[in-house]
CSV table of C-alpha atoms in Angstrom, one decimal:
chain,number,residue,atom,x,y,z
A,1,UNK,CA,0.0,0.0,0.3
A,2,UNK,CA,0.8,3.7,-1.2
A,3,UNK,CA,0.6,7.2,1.4
A,4,UNK,CA,1.7,10.1,-0.2
A,5,UNK,CA,1.4,13.7,2.2
A,6,UNK,CA,1.7,16.8,0.6
A,7,UNK,CA,1.7,19.8,2.4
A,8,UNK,CA,0.8,22.6,1.1
A,9,UNK,CA,1.6,26.6,2.4
A,10,UNK,CA,-1.0,29.3,1.4
A,11,UNK,CA,0.4,32.6,2.7
A,12,UNK,CA,1.3,32.2,6.3
A,13,UNK,CA,-1.1,29.3,6.8
A,14,UNK,CA,-0.1,25.5,6.2
A,15,UNK,CA,-2.3,22.6,4.9
A,16,UNK,CA,-1.6,18.9,4.6
A,17,UNK,CA,-3.2,16.6,2.1
A,18,UNK,CA,-3.1,12.4,1.6
A,19,UNK,CA,-3.4,9.9,-0.7
A,20,UNK,CA,-3.7,6.2,-0.6
A,21,UNK,CA,-3.5,3.8,-3.1
A,22,UNK,CA,-2.9,-0.2,-3.4
A,23,UNK,CA,0.6,-1.3,-4.5
A,24,UNK,CA,-0.7,-3.4,-6.7
A,25,UNK,CA,-4.3,-4.7,-7.8
A,26,UNK,CA,-3.3,-7.7,-7.6
A,27,UNK,CA,-3.5,-10.2,-5.1
A,28,UNK,CA,-1.7,-7.9,-2.0
A,29,UNK,CA,-1.5,-8.4,2.0
A,30,UNK,CA,-4.2,-5.7,2.5
A,31,UNK,CA,-6.9,-8.8,1.0
A,32,UNK,CA,-4.7,-11.2,3.9
A,33,UNK,CA,-5.4,-9.1,7.1
A,34,UNK,CA,-8.9,-8.1,5.4
A,35,UNK,CA,-8.0,-4.0,5.7
A,36,UNK,CA,-10.5,-1.8,4.2
A,37,UNK,CA,-8.3,0.2,1.5
A,38,UNK,CA,-10.1,3.5,0.6
A,39,UNK,CA,-8.3,4.8,-2.5
A,40,UNK,CA,-8.6,8.9,-2.3
A,41,UNK,CA,-9.6,10.2,-5.5
A,42,UNK,CA,-5.6,11.7,-6.6
A,43,UNK,CA,-2.0,10.1,-6.1
A,44,UNK,CA,-0.3,12.9,-4.6
A,45,UNK,CA,2.9,10.4,-4.7
A,46,UNK,CA,3.3,12.0,-8.3
A,47,UNK,CA,4.4,15.4,-7.4
A,48,UNK,CA,7.6,15.0,-5.7
A,49,UNK,CA,9.6,17.5,-4.7
A,50,UNK,CA,8.8,21.1,-4.0
A,51,UNK,CA,6.4,22.2,-6.7
A,52,UNK,CA,4.7,26.1,-7.1
A,53,UNK,CA,1.1,25.7,-7.7
A,54,UNK,CA,-1.7,27.9,-8.9
A,55,UNK,CA,-4.5,28.8,-6.4
A,56,UNK,CA,-7.6,27.8,-8.3
A,57,UNK,CA,-10.0,28.6,-6.0
A,58,UNK,CA,-10.4,28.9,-2.2
A,59,UNK,CA,-13.0,28.5,-0.1
A,60,UNK,CA,-14.0,28.6,3.8
A,61,UNK,CA,-16.5,26.0,5.5
A,62,UNK,CA,-17.0,25.8,9.0
A,63,UNK,CA,-17.8,22.5,10.5
A,64,UNK,CA,-18.4,20.8,14.2
A,65,UNK,CA,-17.6,18.1,15.4
A,66,UNK,CA,-19.9,15.1,15.6
A,67,UNK,CA,-20.4,12.8,18.5
A,68,UNK,CA,-19.1,9.0,17.2
A,69,UNK,CA,-21.8,6.7,16.3
A,70,UNK,CA,-23.1,4.0,18.3
A,71,UNK,CA,-22.0,0.3,18.2
A,72,UNK,CA,-23.2,-1.8,15.3
A,73,UNK,CA,-24.1,-5.5,16.0
A,74,UNK,CA,-20.8,-7.0,14.7
A,75,UNK,CA,-18.9,-4.5,16.3
A,76,UNK,CA,-20.7,-5.2,19.9
A,77,UNK,CA,-20.0,-8.7,19.4
A,78,UNK,CA,-16.2,-8.1,18.3
A,79,UNK,CA,-15.9,-6.3,21.9
A,80,UNK,CA,-17.8,-9.0,23.5
A,81,UNK,CA,-15.3,-12.1,22.7
A,82,UNK,CA,-12.4,-9.3,23.4
A,83,UNK,CA,-13.9,-9.0,27.1
A,84,UNK,CA,-14.4,-12.9,27.4
A,85,UNK,CA,-18.0,-11.9,27.4
A,86,UNK,CA,-20.2,-15.0,26.8
A,87,UNK,CA,-19.5,-17.6,24.3
A,88,UNK,CA,-19.6,-18.1,20.6
A,89,UNK,CA,-23.0,-19.4,20.9
A,90,UNK,CA,-24.6,-17.6,23.8
A,91,UNK,CA,-23.4,-14.0,22.6
A,92,UNK,CA,-25.9,-13.7,20.0
A,93,UNK,CA,-28.3,-14.5,22.2
A,94,UNK,CA,-27.1,-11.8,25.0
A,95,UNK,CA,-27.7,-9.0,22.6
A,96,UNK,CA,-31.3,-10.5,21.7
A,97,UNK,CA,-32.4,-10.4,25.5
A,98,UNK,CA,-31.2,-6.8,25.8
A,99,UNK,CA,-33.2,-5.7,22.9
A,100,UNK,CA,-36.0,-8.0,23.7
A,101,UNK,CA,-36.2,-6.3,27.0
A,102,UNK,CA,-35.8,-2.8,26.0
A,103,UNK,CA,-32.9,-2.0,27.1
A,104,UNK,CA,-31.4,-0.9,23.4
A,105,UNK,CA,-33.2,-0.8,20.0
A,106,UNK,CA,-31.7,-2.1,17.1
A,107,UNK,CA,-32.0,-0.5,13.8
A,108,UNK,CA,-32.7,-2.9,11.0
A,109,UNK,CA,-31.1,-1.2,8.2
A,110,UNK,CA,-27.8,-0.1,9.6
A,111,UNK,CA,-27.6,-2.8,12.3
A,112,UNK,CA,-26.5,-0.1,14.9
A,113,UNK,CA,-27.5,-0.4,18.5
A,114,UNK,CA,-29.3,2.5,20.3
A,115,UNK,CA,-29.9,2.8,24.0
A,116,UNK,CA,-32.8,2.8,25.3
A,117,UNK,CA,-34.3,5.1,28.3
A,118,UNK,CA,-34.1,2.1,31.1
A,119,UNK,CA,-31.1,0.5,29.6
A,120,UNK,CA,-29.2,3.9,30.6
A,121,UNK,CA,-30.8,4.1,34.0
A,122,UNK,CA,-30.0,0.5,34.7
A,123,UNK,CA,-26.5,1.2,33.9
A,124,UNK,CA,-25.7,4.6,35.6
A,125,UNK,CA,-27.5,3.3,38.9
A,126,UNK,CA,-25.2,0.2,38.6
A,127,UNK,CA,-22.4,2.5,38.1
A,128,UNK,CA,-23.1,4.9,41.2
A,129,UNK,CA,-24.0,1.3,43.6
A,130,UNK,CA,-21.0,-0.7,42.3
A,131,UNK,CA,-19.2,-0.3,38.7
A,132,UNK,CA,-18.1,-3.8,38.4
A,133,UNK,CA,-22.0,-4.7,37.5
A,134,UNK,CA,-21.6,-2.2,34.8
A,135,UNK,CA,-18.5,-3.8,33.7
A,136,UNK,CA,-17.0,-6.9,32.8
A,137,UNK,CA,-14.2,-7.0,35.3
A,138,UNK,CA,-15.9,-9.0,37.3
A,139,UNK,CA,-16.1,-12.1,34.8
A,140,UNK,CA,-12.7,-11.5,33.8
A,141,UNK,CA,-11.9,-12.4,37.7
A,142,UNK,CA,-13.6,-15.0,37.7
A,143,UNK,CA,-12.2,-16.6,34.5
A,144,UNK,CA,-8.6,-16.2,35.9
A,145,UNK,CA,-9.6,-17.7,39.1
A,146,UNK,CA,-10.8,-20.6,36.8
A,147,UNK,CA,-7.2,-20.6,35.0
A,148,UNK,CA,-5.6,-20.8,38.4
A,149,UNK,CA,-7.6,-24.0,38.9
A,150,UNK,CA,-6.7,-25.6,35.3
A,151,UNK,CA,-3.0,-24.6,36.3
A,152,UNK,CA,-2.9,-26.3,39.6
A,153,UNK,CA,-2.0,-23.2,41.4
A,154,UNK,CA,-5.7,-23.2,43.7
A,155,UNK,CA,-8.5,-25.4,45.1
A,156,UNK,CA,-12.1,-25.5,43.3
A,157,UNK,CA,-13.5,-25.4,46.9
A,158,UNK,CA,-11.3,-22.2,47.6
A,159,UNK,CA,-12.3,-20.6,44.6
A,160,UNK,CA,-15.6,-21.4,44.8
A,161,UNK,CA,-15.7,-19.9,48.5
A,162,UNK,CA,-14.2,-16.5,47.1
A,163,UNK,CA,-16.7,-16.3,44.5
A,164,UNK,CA,-20.0,-16.8,46.9
A,165,UNK,CA,-18.5,-14.8,49.1
A,166,UNK,CA,-17.3,-11.8,46.8
A,167,UNK,CA,-20.6,-12.1,45.4
A,168,UNK,CA,-22.6,-12.0,49.0
A,169,UNK,CA,-20.6,-8.8,49.6
A,170,UNK,CA,-21.7,-7.4,46.0
A,171,UNK,CA,-25.5,-8.0,47.3
A,172,UNK,CA,-25.6,-6.6,51.0
A,173,UNK,CA,-23.6,-3.7,49.1
A,174,UNK,CA,-26.2,-3.4,46.7
A,175,UNK,CA,-29.5,-3.9,49.1
A,176,UNK,CA,-28.4,-0.5,50.9
A,177,UNK,CA,-28.0,1.4,47.8
A,178,UNK,CA,-30.9,-0.1,46.0
A,179,UNK,CA,-32.4,3.2,46.3
A,180,UNK,CA,-30.8,4.1,43.4
A,181,UNK,CA,-32.4,2.0,40.7
A,182,UNK,CA,-36.0,3.9,41.1
A,183,UNK,CA,-34.6,7.2,41.3
A,184,UNK,CA,-32.5,6.6,37.7
A,185,UNK,CA,-35.1,5.1,36.0
A,186,UNK,CA,-37.7,8.0,37.0
A,187,UNK,CA,-34.6,10.5,35.7
A,188,UNK,CA,-34.6,8.5,32.9
A,189,UNK,CA,-38.0,9.0,32.5
A,190,UNK,CA,-38.3,12.7,33.2
A,191,UNK,CA,-35.5,13.3,30.7
A,192,UNK,CA,-37.4,11.7,28.0
A,193,UNK,CA,-40.8,13.5,28.9
A,194,UNK,CA,-38.9,17.1,29.2
A,195,UNK,CA,-39.5,17.2,33.2
A,196,UNK,CA,-35.9,17.0,34.1
A,197,UNK,CA,-35.1,19.5,37.0
A,198,UNK,CA,-32.2,20.5,38.6
A,199,UNK,CA,-31.3,19.0,41.5
A,200,UNK,CA,-29.6,15.9,44.0
A,201,UNK,CA,-31.4,13.3,40.9
A,202,UNK,CA,-29.5,15.3,38.1
A,203,UNK,CA,-25.9,15.9,40.3
A,204,UNK,CA,-26.3,11.9,40.1
A,205,UNK,CA,-27.3,11.5,37.1
A,206,UNK,CA,-24.4,13.4,36.3
A,207,UNK,CA,-22.2,11.9,38.4
A,208,UNK,CA,-22.8,8.5,37.0
A,209,UNK,CA,-22.2,9.6,33.2
A,210,UNK,CA,-19.0,10.8,34.1
A,211,UNK,CA,-17.3,8.0,35.4
A,212,UNK,CA,-18.4,5.6,32.5
A,213,UNK,CA,-16.8,7.8,30.4
A,214,UNK,CA,-13.7,8.0,32.2
A,215,UNK,CA,-13.6,4.2,31.8
A,216,UNK,CA,-10.9,2.9,29.1
A,217,UNK,CA,-12.2,-0.4,27.1
A,218,UNK,CA,-8.6,-0.2,26.4
A,219,UNK,CA,-7.2,-0.5,30.0
A,220,UNK,CA,-10.3,-3.0,31.4
A,221,UNK,CA,-8.7,-5.6,28.1
A,222,UNK,CA,-5.2,-5.1,29.4
A,223,UNK,CA,-5.9,-5.6,33.1
A,224,UNK,CA,-7.8,-8.3,32.4
A,225,UNK,CA,-5.4,-11.2,32.4
A,226,UNK,CA,-4.3,-9.9,35.9
A,227,UNK,CA,-7.4,-8.8,37.8
A,228,UNK,CA,-7.7,-10.4,41.5
A,229,UNK,CA,-11.4,-11.2,42.0
A,230,UNK,CA,-11.5,-9.5,45.4
A,231,UNK,CA,-10.6,-6.2,43.8
A,232,UNK,CA,-14.3,-6.7,42.8
A,233,UNK,CA,-15.3,-6.8,45.6
A,234,UNK,CA,-17.4,-3.7,47.8
A,235,UNK,CA,-17.0,-2.9,51.1
A,236,UNK,CA,-18.3,-5.3,54.0
A,237,UNK,CA,-21.0,-4.3,55.2
A,238,UNK,CA,-21.1,-2.5,58.8
A,239,UNK,CA,-22.4,-4.3,61.7
A,240,UNK,CA,-25.9,-6.1,62.3
A,241,UNK,CA,-28.5,-3.9,62.4
A,242,UNK,CA,-31.4,-4.1,65.1
A,243,UNK,CA,-35.1,-4.4,63.2
A,244,UNK,CA,-35.4,-1.5,64.7
A,245,UNK,CA,-32.7,-0.1,62.8
A,246,UNK,CA,-33.2,-1.4,59.6
A,247,UNK,CA,-37.0,-0.1,59.6
A,248,UNK,CA,-35.3,3.2,60.8
A,249,UNK,CA,-33.0,3.0,57.7
A,250,UNK,CA,-36.0,1.6,55.5
A,251,UNK,CA,-37.9,5.0,56.5
A,252,UNK,CA,-35.1,7.2,55.3
A,253,UNK,CA,-34.2,5.6,52.2
A,254,UNK,CA,-38.2,5.8,51.2
A,255,UNK,CA,-38.3,9.7,52.5
A,256,UNK,CA,-35.2,10.4,50.2
A,257,UNK,CA,-36.3,8.7,47.2
A,258,UNK,CA,-39.5,10.3,47.7
A,259,UNK,CA,-37.5,13.7,47.7
A,260,UNK,CA,-35.6,12.9,44.8
A,261,UNK,CA,-39.0,11.9,43.2
A,262,UNK,CA,-40.9,15.2,43.7
A,263,UNK,CA,-38.2,17.1,42.0
A,264,UNK,CA,-38.9,15.4,39.0
A,265,UNK,CA,-42.6,16.0,39.2
A,266,UNK,CA,-43.7,12.0,40.5
A,267,UNK,CA,-45.3,13.4,43.6
A,268,UNK,CA,-47.4,10.9,45.1
A,269,UNK,CA,-51.2,11.0,44.7
A,270,UNK,CA,-53.7,12.0,46.8
A,271,UNK,CA,-57.4,11.1,46.9
A,272,UNK,CA,-59.4,13.3,45.1
A,273,UNK,CA,-56.6,14.8,43.1
A,274,UNK,CA,-55.8,14.5,39.6
A,275,UNK,CA,-52.6,15.5,39.7
A,276,UNK,CA,-52.4,18.1,36.7
A,277,UNK,CA,-49.1,18.7,36.6
A,278,UNK,CA,-48.1,15.3,37.2
A,279,UNK,CA,-46.3,13.1,34.0
A,280,UNK,CA,-48.7,11.3,32.0
A,281,UNK,CA,-47.5,7.8,32.8
A,282,UNK,CA,-48.7,8.7,36.8
A,283,UNK,CA,-51.8,6.8,37.4
A,284,UNK,CA,-53.7,8.2,40.8
A,285,UNK,CA,-54.7,5.4,43.3
A,286,UNK,CA,-58.1,5.5,45.1
A,287,UNK,CA,-59.1,3.9,48.4
A,288,UNK,CA,-61.3,1.6,49.1
A,289,UNK,CA,-64.6,3.1,51.0
A,290,UNK,CA,-67.0,0.6,52.1
A,291,UNK,CA,-70.6,1.3,51.6
A,292,UNK,CA,-72.6,1.9,54.7
A,293,UNK,CA,-75.7,0.6,54.0
A,294,UNK,CA,-74.0,-2.4,53.1
A,295,UNK,CA,-73.7,-6.0,55.6
A,296,UNK,CA,-70.2,-5.6,56.7
A,297,UNK,CA,-69.5,-9.1,56.2
A,298,UNK,CA,-70.8,-8.4,52.5
A,299,UNK,CA,-68.2,-5.3,52.1
A,300,UNK,CA,-65.4,-7.4,53.4
A,301,UNK,CA,-66.0,-10.1,50.6
A,302,UNK,CA,-65.6,-6.9,48.1
A,303,UNK,CA,-62.5,-5.9,49.4
A,304,UNK,CA,-61.1,-8.6,49.0
A,305,UNK,CA,-62.5,-9.3,45.5
A,306,UNK,CA,-60.3,-6.0,44.5
A,307,UNK,CA,-57.4,-7.0,46.6
A,308,UNK,CA,-57.5,-10.7,44.3
A,309,UNK,CA,-57.5,-12.4,47.5
A,310,UNK,CA,-57.1,-16.2,46.5
A,311,UNK,CA,-58.6,-17.7,49.8
A,312,UNK,CA,-59.8,-16.2,53.2
A,313,UNK,CA,-60.7,-17.9,56.6
A,314,UNK,CA,-62.7,-16.2,59.5
A,315,UNK,CA,-62.6,-17.2,62.8
A,316,UNK,CA,-63.6,-16.4,66.3
A,317,UNK,CA,-61.0,-17.9,69.1
A,318,UNK,CA,-62.1,-16.8,72.4
A,319,UNK,CA,-59.4,-16.0,74.6
A,320,UNK,CA,-60.2,-15.2,78.4
A,321,UNK,CA,-63.0,-12.9,78.2
A,322,UNK,CA,-62.1,-11.6,74.9
A,323,UNK,CA,-63.7,-12.4,72.4
A,324,UNK,CA,-61.6,-11.8,69.1
A,325,UNK,CA,-61.4,-12.7,65.5
A,326,UNK,CA,-58.8,-13.7,63.2
A,327,UNK,CA,-58.8,-13.1,59.5
A,328,UNK,CA,-56.4,-15.0,57.5
A,329,UNK,CA,-55.6,-14.3,53.4
A,330,UNK,CA,-53.5,-15.8,50.8
A,331,UNK,CA,-53.5,-12.3,48.1
A,332,UNK,CA,-52.9,-13.1,44.3
A,333,UNK,CA,-49.5,-13.5,44.5
A,334,UNK,CA,-49.3,-16.5,46.9
A,335,UNK,CA,-48.1,-14.3,50.3
A,336,UNK,CA,-50.1,-15.3,53.5
A,337,UNK,CA,-51.0,-12.6,55.9
A,338,UNK,CA,-52.7,-13.0,59.3
A,339,UNK,CA,-55.0,-10.1,61.0
A,340,UNK,CA,-56.0,-10.5,64.5
A,341,UNK,CA,-58.1,-7.3,66.0
């Protein structure tokens, strides 16, 4: 392949032009390596040395830099293979799954994959909680552990124990910070509908975007064969909480999440209020109002039907001098509940 470079000076401004030509129209190394050689219209190699040219026409145009296009299906498959994600038989299925779940959309003509709001929200939320969940580093670390077993430098039981311990720590850490998920989902929906506002939610979104932008796939690929499983683990959970401490922390999380959702216009509905300024997907919640003209037992059956109760048992145990009522319900999802008056 022949390449030529011509440098042109117009007044005090220097310009540079390049041309590319195949060395032969027959079989070349470019055909062996599969390189796509796009030849330029003009061969600059025919102009050698220092020459003086007459400027026939000069035109000034203005252009802006454009972001790189989204990955195509084939490009993503190549990256998955490089980073050891999936096998030859499962990689295409992985891409099919994220398309089917609505995380990305696939252009049938260009085969380009475009992230959808729910896919972006989950990726950013995982990045805020545990970046390893959104990167191939965990899988690489497990592969390295398996290689140690094959090489005889590690025992299978020890590797399994370390892997389980790592993911248990990840699970507990993720559970304590799971509030990032609804906030990022709401932020993605708000941006899509033009409801995004300045506040803590947007700050978290931008923070996650900066963290992902700072990740270099080349660096991850370089460290693929050396990363240790312990490097992917999250900090161990703090001392175990009492039931009261756990309940107080959950209430605090719920209050914080609701405050962030309020910033985005996702206020909780109140009975009798339609929520004029709420997003279109908002659905007001209505309370069950018993009919005073109906028998209490009939009202109870209507409530059970509204809640999709599968079965119900009423009993009247006599405890000392007190008369109590026990109600046992099995809800539509199979969960059993018991109420005692």
